[in-house]
CSV table of C-alpha atoms in Angstrom, one decimal:
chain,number,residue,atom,x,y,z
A,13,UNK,CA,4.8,-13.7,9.8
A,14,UNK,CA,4.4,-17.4,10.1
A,15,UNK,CA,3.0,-18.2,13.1
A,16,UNK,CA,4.1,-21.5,15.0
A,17,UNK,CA,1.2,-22.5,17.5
A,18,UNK,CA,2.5,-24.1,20.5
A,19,UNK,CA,1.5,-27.5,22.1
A,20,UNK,CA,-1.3,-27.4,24.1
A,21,UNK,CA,-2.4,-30.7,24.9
A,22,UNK,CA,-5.3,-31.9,26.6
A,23,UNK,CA,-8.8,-33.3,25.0
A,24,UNK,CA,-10.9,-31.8,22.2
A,25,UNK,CA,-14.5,-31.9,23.4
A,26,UNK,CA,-15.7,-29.8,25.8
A,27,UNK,CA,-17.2,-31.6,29.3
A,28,UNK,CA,-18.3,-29.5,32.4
A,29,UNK,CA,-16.2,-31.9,34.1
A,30,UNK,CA,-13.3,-30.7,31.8
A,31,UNK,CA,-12.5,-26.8,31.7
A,32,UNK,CA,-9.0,-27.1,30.0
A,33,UNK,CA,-11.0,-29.1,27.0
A,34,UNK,CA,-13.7,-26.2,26.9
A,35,UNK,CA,-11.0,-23.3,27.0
A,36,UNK,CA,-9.4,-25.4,23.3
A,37,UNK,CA,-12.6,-25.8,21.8
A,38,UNK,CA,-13.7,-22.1,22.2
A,39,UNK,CA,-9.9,-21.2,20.7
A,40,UNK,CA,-10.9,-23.4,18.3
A,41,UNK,CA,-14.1,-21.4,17.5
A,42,UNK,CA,-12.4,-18.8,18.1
A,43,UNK,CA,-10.4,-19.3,15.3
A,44,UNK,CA,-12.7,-20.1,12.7
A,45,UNK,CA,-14.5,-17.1,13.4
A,46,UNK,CA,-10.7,-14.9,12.9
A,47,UNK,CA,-10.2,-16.8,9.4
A,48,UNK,CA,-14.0,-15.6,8.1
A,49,UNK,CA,-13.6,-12.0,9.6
A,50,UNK,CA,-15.8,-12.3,12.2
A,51,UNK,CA,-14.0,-10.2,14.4
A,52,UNK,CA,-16.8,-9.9,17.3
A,53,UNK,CA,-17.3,-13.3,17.3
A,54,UNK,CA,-13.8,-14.4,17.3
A,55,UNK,CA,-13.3,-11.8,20.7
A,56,UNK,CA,-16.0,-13.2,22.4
A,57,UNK,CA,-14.9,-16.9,22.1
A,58,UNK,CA,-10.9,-16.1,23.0
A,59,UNK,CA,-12.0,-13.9,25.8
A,60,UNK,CA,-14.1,-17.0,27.5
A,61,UNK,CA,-11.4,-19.5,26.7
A,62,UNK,CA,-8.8,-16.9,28.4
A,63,UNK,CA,-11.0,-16.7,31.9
A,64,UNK,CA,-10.9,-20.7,31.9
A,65,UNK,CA,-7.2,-20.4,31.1
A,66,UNK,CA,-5.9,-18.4,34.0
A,67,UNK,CA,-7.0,-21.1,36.1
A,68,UNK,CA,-5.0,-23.5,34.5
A,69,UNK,CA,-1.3,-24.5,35.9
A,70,UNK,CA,-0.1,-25.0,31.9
A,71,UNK,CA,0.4,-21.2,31.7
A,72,UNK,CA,1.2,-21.8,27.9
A,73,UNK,CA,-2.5,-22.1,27.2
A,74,UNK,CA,-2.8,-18.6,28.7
A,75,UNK,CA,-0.6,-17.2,26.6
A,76,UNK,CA,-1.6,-18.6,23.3
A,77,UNK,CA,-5.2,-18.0,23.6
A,78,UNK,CA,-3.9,-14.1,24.6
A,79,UNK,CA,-1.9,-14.1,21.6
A,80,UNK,CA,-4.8,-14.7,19.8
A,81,UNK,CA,-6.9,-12.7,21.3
A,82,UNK,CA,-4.4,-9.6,20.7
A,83,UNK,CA,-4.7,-10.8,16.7
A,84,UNK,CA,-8.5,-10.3,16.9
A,85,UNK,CA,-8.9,-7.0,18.7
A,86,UNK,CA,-6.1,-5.3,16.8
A,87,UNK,CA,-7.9,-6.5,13.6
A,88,UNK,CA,-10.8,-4.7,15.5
A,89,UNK,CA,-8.8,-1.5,15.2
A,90,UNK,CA,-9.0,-1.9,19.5
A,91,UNK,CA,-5.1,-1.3,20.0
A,92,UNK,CA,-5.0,-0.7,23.3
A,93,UNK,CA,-7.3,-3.7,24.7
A,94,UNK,CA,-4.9,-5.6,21.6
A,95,UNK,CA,-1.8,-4.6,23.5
A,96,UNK,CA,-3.5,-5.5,27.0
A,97,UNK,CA,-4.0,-8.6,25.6
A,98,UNK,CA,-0.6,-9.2,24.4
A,99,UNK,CA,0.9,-8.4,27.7
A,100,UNK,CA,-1.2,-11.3,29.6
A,101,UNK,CA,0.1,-13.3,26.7
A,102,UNK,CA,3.7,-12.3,27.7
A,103,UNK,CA,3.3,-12.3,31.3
A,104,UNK,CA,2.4,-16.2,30.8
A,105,UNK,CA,5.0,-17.2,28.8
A,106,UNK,CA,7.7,-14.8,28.6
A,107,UNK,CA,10.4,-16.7,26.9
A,108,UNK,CA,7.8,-17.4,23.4
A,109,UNK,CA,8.5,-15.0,20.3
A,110,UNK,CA,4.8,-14.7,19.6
A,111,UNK,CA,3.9,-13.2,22.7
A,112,UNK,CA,6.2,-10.5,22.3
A,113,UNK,CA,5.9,-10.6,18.9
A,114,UNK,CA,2.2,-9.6,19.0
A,115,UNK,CA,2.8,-7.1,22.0
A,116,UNK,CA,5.0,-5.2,18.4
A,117,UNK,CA,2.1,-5.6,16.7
A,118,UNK,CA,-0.2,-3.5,19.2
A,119,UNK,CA,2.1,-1.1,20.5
A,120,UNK,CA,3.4,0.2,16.4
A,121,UNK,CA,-0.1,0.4,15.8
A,122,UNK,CA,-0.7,3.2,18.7
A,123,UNK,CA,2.5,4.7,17.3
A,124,UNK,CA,4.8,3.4,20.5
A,125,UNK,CA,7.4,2.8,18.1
A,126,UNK,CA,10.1,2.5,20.9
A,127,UNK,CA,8.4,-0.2,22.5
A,128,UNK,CA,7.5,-2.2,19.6
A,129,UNK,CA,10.9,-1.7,18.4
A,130,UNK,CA,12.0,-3.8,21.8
A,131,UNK,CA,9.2,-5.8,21.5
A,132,UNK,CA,10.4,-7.2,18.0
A,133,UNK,CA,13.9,-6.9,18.6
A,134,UNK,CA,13.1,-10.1,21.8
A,135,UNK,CA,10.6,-11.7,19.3
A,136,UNK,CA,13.4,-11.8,17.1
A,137,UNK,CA,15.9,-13.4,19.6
A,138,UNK,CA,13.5,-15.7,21.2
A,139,UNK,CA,12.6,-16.6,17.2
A,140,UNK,CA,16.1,-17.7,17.2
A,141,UNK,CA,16.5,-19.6,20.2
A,142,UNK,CA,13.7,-21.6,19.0
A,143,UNK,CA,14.8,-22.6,15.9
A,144,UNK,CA,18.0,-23.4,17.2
A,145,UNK,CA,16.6,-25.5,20.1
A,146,UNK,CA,14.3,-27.5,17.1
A,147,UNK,CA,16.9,-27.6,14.4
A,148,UNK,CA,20.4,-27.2,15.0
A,149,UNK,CA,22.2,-23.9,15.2
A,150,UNK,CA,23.2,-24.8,11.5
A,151,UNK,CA,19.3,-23.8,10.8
A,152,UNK,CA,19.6,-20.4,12.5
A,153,UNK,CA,20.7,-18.3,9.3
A,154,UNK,CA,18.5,-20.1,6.7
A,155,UNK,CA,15.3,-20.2,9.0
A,156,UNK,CA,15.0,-17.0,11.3
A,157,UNK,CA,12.2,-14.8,10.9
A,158,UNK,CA,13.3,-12.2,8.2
A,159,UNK,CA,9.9,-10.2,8.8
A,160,UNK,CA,11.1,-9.7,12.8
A,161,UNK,CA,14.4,-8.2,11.7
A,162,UNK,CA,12.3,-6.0,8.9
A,163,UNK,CA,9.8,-4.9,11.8
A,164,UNK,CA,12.5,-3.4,13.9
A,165,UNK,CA,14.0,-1.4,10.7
A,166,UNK,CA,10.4,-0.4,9.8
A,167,UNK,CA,10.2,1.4,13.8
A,168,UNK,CA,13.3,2.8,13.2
A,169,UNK,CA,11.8,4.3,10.0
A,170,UNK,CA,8.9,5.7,11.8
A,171,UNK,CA,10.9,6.7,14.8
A,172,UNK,CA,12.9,8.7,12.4
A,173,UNK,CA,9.8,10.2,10.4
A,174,UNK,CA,9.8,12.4,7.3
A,175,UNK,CA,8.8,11.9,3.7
A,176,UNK,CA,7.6,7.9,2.6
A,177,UNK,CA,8.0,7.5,-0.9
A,178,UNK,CA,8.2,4.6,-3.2
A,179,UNK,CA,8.2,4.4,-6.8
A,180,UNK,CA,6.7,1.0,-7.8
A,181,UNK,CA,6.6,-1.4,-11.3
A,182,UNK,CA,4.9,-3.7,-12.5
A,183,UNK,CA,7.0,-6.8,-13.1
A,184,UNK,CA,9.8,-5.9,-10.5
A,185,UNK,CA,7.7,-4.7,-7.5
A,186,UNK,CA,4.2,-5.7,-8.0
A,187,UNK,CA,1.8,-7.1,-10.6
A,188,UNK,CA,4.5,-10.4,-10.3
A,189,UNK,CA,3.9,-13.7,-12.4
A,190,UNK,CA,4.0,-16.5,-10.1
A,191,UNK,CA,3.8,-20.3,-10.2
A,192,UNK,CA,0.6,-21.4,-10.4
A,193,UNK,CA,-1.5,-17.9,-11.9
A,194,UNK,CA,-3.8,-18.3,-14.3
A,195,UNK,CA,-3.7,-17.2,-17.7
A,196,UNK,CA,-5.9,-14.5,-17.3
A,197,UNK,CA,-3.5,-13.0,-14.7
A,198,UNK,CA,-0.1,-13.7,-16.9
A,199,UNK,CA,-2.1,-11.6,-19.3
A,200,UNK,CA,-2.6,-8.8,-16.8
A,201,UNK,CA,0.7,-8.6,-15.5
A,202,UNK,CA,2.7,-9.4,-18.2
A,203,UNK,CA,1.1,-6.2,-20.1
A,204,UNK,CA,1.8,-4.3,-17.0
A,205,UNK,CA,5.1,-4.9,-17.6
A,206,UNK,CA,5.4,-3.9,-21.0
A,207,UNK,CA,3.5,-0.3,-20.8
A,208,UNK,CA,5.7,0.3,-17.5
A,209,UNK,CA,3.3,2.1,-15.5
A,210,UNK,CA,4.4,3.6,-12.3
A,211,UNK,CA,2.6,3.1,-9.2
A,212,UNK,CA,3.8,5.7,-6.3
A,213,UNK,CA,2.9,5.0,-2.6
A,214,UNK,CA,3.7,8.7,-1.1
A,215,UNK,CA,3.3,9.5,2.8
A,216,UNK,CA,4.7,10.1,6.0
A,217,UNK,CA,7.3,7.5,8.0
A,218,UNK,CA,6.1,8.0,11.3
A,219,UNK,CA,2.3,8.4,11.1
A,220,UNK,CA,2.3,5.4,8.7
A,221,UNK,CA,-0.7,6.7,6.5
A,222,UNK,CA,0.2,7.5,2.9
A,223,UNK,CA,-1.8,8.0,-0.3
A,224,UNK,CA,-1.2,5.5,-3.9
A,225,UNK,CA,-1.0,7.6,-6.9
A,226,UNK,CA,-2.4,6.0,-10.5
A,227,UNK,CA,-2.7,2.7,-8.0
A,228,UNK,CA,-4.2,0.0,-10.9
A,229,UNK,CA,-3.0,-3.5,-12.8
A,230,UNK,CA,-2.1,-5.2,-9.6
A,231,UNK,CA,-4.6,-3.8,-6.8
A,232,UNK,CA,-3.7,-6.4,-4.1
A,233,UNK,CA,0.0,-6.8,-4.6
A,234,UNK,CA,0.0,-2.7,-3.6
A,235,UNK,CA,-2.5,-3.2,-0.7
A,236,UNK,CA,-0.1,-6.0,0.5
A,237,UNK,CA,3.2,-4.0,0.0
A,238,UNK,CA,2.1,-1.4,1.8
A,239,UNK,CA,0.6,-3.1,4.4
A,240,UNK,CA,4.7,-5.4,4.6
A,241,UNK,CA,5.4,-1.8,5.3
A,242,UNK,CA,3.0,-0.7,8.3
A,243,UNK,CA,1.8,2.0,5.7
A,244,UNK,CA,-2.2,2.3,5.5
A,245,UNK,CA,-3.8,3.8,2.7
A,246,UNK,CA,-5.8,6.7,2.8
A,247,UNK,CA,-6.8,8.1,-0.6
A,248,UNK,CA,-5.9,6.8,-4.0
A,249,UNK,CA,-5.2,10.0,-6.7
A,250,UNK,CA,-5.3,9.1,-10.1
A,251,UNK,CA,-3.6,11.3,-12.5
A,252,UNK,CA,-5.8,11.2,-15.4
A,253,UNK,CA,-9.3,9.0,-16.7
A,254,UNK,CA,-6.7,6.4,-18.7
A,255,UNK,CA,-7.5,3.0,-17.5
A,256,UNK,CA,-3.6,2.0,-17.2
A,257,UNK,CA,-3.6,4.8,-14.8
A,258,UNK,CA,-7.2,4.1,-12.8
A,259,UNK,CA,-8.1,1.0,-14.0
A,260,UNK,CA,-11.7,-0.2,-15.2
A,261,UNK,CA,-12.9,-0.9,-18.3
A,262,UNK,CA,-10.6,-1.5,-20.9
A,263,UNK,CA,-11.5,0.0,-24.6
A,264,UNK,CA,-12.2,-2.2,-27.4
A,265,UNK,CA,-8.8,-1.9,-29.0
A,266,UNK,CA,-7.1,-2.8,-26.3
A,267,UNK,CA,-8.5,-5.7,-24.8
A,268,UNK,CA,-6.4,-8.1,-27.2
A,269,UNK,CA,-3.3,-6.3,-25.6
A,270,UNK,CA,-3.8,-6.5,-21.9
A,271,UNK,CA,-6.1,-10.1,-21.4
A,272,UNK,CA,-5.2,-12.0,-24.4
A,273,UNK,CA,-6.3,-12.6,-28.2
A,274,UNK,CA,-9.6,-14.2,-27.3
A,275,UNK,CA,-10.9,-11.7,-24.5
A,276,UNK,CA,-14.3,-10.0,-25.5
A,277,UNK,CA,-13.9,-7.2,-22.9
A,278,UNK,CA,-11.6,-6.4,-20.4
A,279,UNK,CA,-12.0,-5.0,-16.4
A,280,UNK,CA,-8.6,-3.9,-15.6
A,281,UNK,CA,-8.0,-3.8,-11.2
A,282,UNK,CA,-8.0,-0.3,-9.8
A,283,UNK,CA,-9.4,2.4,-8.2
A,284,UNK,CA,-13.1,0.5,-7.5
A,285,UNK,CA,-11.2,-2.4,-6.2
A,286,UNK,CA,-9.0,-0.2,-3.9
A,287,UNK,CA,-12.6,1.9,-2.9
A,288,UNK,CA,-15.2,-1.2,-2.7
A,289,UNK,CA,-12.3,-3.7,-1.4
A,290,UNK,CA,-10.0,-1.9,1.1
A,291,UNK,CA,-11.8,0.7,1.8
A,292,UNK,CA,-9.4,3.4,0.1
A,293,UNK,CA,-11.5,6.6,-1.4
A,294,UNK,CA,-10.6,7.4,-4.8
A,295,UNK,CA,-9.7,11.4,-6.2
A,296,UNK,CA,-9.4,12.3,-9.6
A,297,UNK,CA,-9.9,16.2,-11.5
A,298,UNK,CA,-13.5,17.3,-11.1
A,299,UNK,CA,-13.7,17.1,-14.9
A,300,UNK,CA,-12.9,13.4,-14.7
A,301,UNK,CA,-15.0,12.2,-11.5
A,302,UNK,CA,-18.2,11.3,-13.9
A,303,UNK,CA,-15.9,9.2,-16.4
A,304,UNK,CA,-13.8,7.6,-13.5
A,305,UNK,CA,-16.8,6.6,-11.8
A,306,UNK,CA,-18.8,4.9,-14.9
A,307,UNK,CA,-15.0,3.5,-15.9
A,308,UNK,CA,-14.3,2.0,-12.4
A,309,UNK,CA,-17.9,1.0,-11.9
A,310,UNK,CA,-18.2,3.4,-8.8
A,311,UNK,CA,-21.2,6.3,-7.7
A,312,UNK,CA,-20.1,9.3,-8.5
A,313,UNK,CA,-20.3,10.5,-5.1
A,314,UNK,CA,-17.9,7.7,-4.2
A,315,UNK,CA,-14.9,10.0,-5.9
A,316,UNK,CA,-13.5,12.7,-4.3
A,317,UNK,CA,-13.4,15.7,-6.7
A,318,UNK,CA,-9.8,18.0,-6.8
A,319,UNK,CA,-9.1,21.1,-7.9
A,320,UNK,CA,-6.2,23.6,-8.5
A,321,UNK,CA,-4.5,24.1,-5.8
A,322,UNK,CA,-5.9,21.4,-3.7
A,323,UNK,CA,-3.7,20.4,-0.8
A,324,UNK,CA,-3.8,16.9,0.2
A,325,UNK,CA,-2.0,16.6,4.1
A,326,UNK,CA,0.8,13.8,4.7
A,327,UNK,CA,1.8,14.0,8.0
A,328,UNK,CA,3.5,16.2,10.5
A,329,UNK,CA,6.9,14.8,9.5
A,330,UNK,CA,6.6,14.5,5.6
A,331,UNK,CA,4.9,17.9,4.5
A,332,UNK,CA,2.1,18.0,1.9
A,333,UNK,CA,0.7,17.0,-1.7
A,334,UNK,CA,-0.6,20.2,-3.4
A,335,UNK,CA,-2.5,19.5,-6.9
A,336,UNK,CA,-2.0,21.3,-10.1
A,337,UNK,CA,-4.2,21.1,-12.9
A,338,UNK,CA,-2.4,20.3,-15.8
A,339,UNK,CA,-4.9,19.5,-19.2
A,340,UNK,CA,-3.1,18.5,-22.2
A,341,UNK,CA,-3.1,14.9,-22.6
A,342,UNK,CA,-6.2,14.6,-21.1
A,343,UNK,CA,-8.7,17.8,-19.7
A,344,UNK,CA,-8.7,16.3,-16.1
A,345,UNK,CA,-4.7,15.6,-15.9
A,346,UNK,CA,-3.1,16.5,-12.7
A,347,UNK,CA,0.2,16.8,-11.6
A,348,UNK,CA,0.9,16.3,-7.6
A,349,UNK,CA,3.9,18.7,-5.9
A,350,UNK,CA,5.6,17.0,-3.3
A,351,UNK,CA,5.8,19.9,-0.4
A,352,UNK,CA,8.4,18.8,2.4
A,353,UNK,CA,7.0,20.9,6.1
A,354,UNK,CA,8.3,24.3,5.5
A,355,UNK,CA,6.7,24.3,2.0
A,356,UNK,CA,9.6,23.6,-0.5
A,357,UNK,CA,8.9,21.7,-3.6
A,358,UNK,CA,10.9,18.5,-3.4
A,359,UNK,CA,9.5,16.5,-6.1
A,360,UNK,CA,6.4,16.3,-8.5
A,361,UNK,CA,4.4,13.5,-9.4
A,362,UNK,CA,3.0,13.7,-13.5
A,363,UNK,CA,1.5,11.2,-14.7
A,364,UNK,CA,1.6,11.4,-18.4
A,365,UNK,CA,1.9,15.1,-18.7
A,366,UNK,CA,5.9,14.7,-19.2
A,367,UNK,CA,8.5,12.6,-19.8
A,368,UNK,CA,12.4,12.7,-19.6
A,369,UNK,CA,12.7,14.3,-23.3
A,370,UNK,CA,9.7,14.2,-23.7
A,371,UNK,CA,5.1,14.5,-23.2
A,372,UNK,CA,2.2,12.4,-22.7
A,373,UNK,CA,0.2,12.0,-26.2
A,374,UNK,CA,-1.6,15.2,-28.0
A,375,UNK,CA,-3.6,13.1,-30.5
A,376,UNK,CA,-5.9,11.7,-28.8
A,377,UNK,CA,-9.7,13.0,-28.8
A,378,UNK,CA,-10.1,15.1,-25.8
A,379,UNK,CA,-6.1,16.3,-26.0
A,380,UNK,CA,-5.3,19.8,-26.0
A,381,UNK,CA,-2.1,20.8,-27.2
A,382,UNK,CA,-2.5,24.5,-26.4
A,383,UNK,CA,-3.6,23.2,-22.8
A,384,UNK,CA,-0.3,21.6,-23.1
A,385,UNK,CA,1.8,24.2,-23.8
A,386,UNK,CA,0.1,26.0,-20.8
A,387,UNK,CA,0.6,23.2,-18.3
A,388,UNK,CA,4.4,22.9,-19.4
A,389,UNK,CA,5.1,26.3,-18.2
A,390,UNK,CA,3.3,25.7,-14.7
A,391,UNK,CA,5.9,22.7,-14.3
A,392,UNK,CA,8.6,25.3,-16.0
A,393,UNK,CA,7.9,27.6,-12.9
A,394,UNK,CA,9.1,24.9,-10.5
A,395,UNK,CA,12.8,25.2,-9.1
A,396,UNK,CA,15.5,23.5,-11.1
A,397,UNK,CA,16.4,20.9,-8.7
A,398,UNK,CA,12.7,19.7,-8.3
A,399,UNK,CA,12.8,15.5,-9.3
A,400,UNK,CA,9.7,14.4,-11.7
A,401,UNK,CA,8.4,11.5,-11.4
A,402,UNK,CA,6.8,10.5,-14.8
A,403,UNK,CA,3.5,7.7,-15.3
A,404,UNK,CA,5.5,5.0,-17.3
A,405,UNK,CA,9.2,4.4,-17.7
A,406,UNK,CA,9.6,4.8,-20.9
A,407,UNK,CA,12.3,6.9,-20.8
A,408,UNK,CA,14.0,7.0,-17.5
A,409,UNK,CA,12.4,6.7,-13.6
A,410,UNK,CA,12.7,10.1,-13.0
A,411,UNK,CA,13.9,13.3,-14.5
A,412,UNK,CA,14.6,17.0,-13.2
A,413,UNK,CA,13.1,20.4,-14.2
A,414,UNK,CA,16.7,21.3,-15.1
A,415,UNK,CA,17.7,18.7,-17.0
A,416,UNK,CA,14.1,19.5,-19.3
A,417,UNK,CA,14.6,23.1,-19.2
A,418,UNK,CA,18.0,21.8,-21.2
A,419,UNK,CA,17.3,18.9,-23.1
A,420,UNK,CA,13.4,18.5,-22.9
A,421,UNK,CA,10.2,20.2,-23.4
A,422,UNK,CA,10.4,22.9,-20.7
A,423,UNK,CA,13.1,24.3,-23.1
A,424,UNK,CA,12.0,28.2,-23.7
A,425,UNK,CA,10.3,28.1,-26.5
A,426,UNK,CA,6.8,30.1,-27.9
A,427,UNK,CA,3.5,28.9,-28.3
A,428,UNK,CA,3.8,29.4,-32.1
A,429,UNK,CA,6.8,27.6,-32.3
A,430,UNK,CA,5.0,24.6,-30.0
A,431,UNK,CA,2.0,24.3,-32.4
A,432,UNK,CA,4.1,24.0,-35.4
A,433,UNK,CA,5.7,20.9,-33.0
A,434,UNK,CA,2.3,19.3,-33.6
C-alpha cells in the first residue's frame, strides 16, 4: 500500500536544546535502516524517537513514528509488540488511515482476523476522507486505496478458511512483460508464455501458509502474489528434475529458446532462488534430489527428499497433500492428491504425467513407458469426479479422471496394447 507520510514539521538537526528535531532525525535513521533490512537497528532508533515523542503536544509525530515502528517489528516477525505499537500510533491520531491501517497489518498476522478486518475496513474510510478532503470528492472512485478494500476480502477469506488454491500462468498471472524490462527478461517471460507452464500456490485460507508446486520462470512475481495474498510460503514441491518445472540450468538445446539467439548458457529462476532468496525449502522425489540440487545450484541436503505416500499438512481447515510416485516421464515424477479434512480426494496435481487427451513425453532418456502405464492406473484408481491439474496448458487447465477414463489415457486398456502405443 502506498503510504502517505504526514507533515511533521519542525527542524532537521538534532540540538539538546531541541527534542522534537532529535525525535525526526532518529525517524530518519530509522528509516534508512528499514529500507536496507536492518530490522534491529531500525527498532532501536523509532523506539528512541517515540519516548521523545510522547512528550510532544503535536501528537501526530507520535503516531507516525508508531506507525513505523509497527512496520519494523512486524518485519521482525514481533507481532504482538507490532500491534502494541500500532495501537500508540492510533491512540495518537485516531482519525489517520495508516494508524489503523498498520494495527490490520499486526493483528492478521497473529491470525485476529476479526479485528484486522475492522481495522482495514476504518483505514479504508479514513483513506477516503482523505482523499476527498485533498482532492475533491470527484477523486474518491479513481484514487481510493484498492489494496484496503482487498485486505478486508482477504480476512473474510481466512475467517472463512478451507482449501487455498490457485492455478497460475505465465503471461496472464506472473512472469509479466512490462515497460522498461530488459531483454534478457522479455526472453524469460515471453518463453514462459509459450510452453504454458503451470505454477500452483496450494494451502489453507485461514492459517495463510501454503506450499508452490513446479514454482520457476518468474520466482519473484510468485513470492509477491502470494505475499498480495497474506499467503507465506512454506515448501516448494517440484514435480519432476525438468528445468521448466524447477528451474536451473537450462540444457544446450534450449538456451536459444528461452534467453535468446545469442545466449551461451542459460540459469532459468526457481527452486534455488525460492530456497537461498525467500527462504522457501525445496522437495522433489528422492531419485531426483542429487540432479535438482546440482541443476538449481543447491547442497543436497538443502532438498527435502519425498517418497510414496508422503503426506505434506495444509492446515486445519484445508486438509492435506499426499504424494504419489508416478515414474514415466521422468523416474522421480510425482503427482500431489489434494486431500480435503476428512480425507477425500478433491483434486490432483501432475505435472507432466497427464494431460487432457493426453501424457507427458516417453522418449526421452531416462522415460519409462512401462513405468508409465503403471502410474496411469494409480491415477485410474482415483474417484471419477477427482479434477487434474496438468504442468502446462497445452490442452486444457484442468481435466477429470472421468472425462480420461472416456476420452483419454486412463481408458481401460492392457499393457500390450500400451506398448504397441509407443
Amino acid at each position: 500500500r502506498e503510504e502517505r507520510e504526514i507533515p511533521t514539521g519542525g527542524a532537521t538537526m538534532a540540538s539538546d536544546s531541541d527534542p522534537l528535531a532529535r525525535c525526526l532525525e532518529l525517524k530518519d535513521s530509522g528509516n534508512a535502516a528499514l529500507k536496507v533490512g536492518d530490522m534491529a537497528e531500525a527498532i532501536r532508533m523509532y523506539e528512541e524517537a517515540a519516548s521523545l515523542a510522547e512528550a510532544h503536544p503535536d501528537k501526530s509525530v507520535l503516531a507516525a513514528v508508531c506507525s513505523n515502528l509497527s512496520a519494523a517489528l512486524l518485519r521482525a516477525e514481533r507481532a504482538e509488540e507490532a500491534l502494541v505499537a500500532a495501537g500508540r500510533s492510533v491512540g495518537a491520531r485516531v482519525d489517520w488511515s495508516k494508524a489503523h491501517f498498520r494495527r490490520g497489518e499486526a493483528a492478521f498476522a497473529l491470525r485476529q482476523y476479526k479485528e484486522a478486518r475492522e481495522s482495514y475496513r476504518h483505514a479504508a474510510e479514513l483513506d477516503a476522507k482523505e482523499i476527498k478532503e485533498a482532492h475533491g470528492a470527484s477523486a474518491v472512485p479513481q484514487r481510493a486505496d484498492k489494496s484496503l478494500s482487498a485486505a478486508v476480502a482477504v480476512c473474510d477469506e481466512a475467517m472463512k478458511g478451507g482449501l487455498w488454491f490457485r492455478q497460475l500462468l505465465p503471461g496472464r498471472d506472473v512472469a509479466l512483460v512490462r515497460a522498461g524490462a530488459s531483454q534478457p527478461q522479455k526472453n524469460l517471460f515471453l518463453a514462459a508464455a509459450s510452453m504454458k507452464n503451470f505454477v500452483y500456490l496450494v494451502g489453507d485460507a485461514a492459517t495463510r501458509e501454503c506450499y508452490v508446486v513446479d514454482g520457476c520462470w518468474d520466482v519473484e512475481g510468485i513470492v509477491a502474489l502470494a505475499r498480495r495474498h497474506k499467503m507465506r510460503l512454506v515448501g516448494a514441491v517440484g514435480t519432476h528434475y525438468h528445468f521448466d518445472h524447477v528451474g536451473g540450468k537450462v540444457p544446450p538445446r534450449l538456451v536459444a529458446m528461452v534467453c535468446g539467439p545469442f545466449a551461451q548458457e542459460a540459469q532459468l529462476p526457481g527452486l534455488g532462488e525460492l530456497s537461498r532468496d525467500h527462504g522457501v525449502p525445496p522437495l522433489v522425489h528422492s531419485l531426483e534430489v542429487g540432479r535438482v540440487a546440482e541443476q538449481c545450484s543447491l547442497e543436497p541436503a538443502e532438498v527435502r527428499p519425498l517418497e510414496h505416500g508422503a503426506v505434506l499438512p495444509l492446515g486445519p481447515s484445508a486438509g492435506e497433500i499426499e504424494v504419489l510416485h508416478t515414474p514415466g516421464h521422468s523416474g522421480g515424477s510425482v503427482c500431489l492428491c489434494v486431500r480435503r479434512p476428512g480425507g477425500a480426494v478433491a483434486s490432483v496435481l501432475v505435472g507432466d504425467t497427464i494431460f487432457p487427451g493426453s501424457c507427458g513425453r516417453l522418449d526421452l532418456p531416462d522415460s519409462d513407458v512401462d513405468a508409465m502405464f503403471d502410474s496411469l492406473q494409480q491415477l485410474r484408481a482415483l474417484g471419477d469426479d477427482v479434477v487434474i491439474y496438468p504442468g502446462h496448458g497445452y490442452s486444457g487447465d484442468r481435466t477429470t479422471v472421468g472425462k480420461e477414463k472416456v476420452s483419454g489415457l486412463l481408458r481401460p486398456f492392457s499393457r500390450e496394447q500400451w506398448r504397441a502405443m509407443h
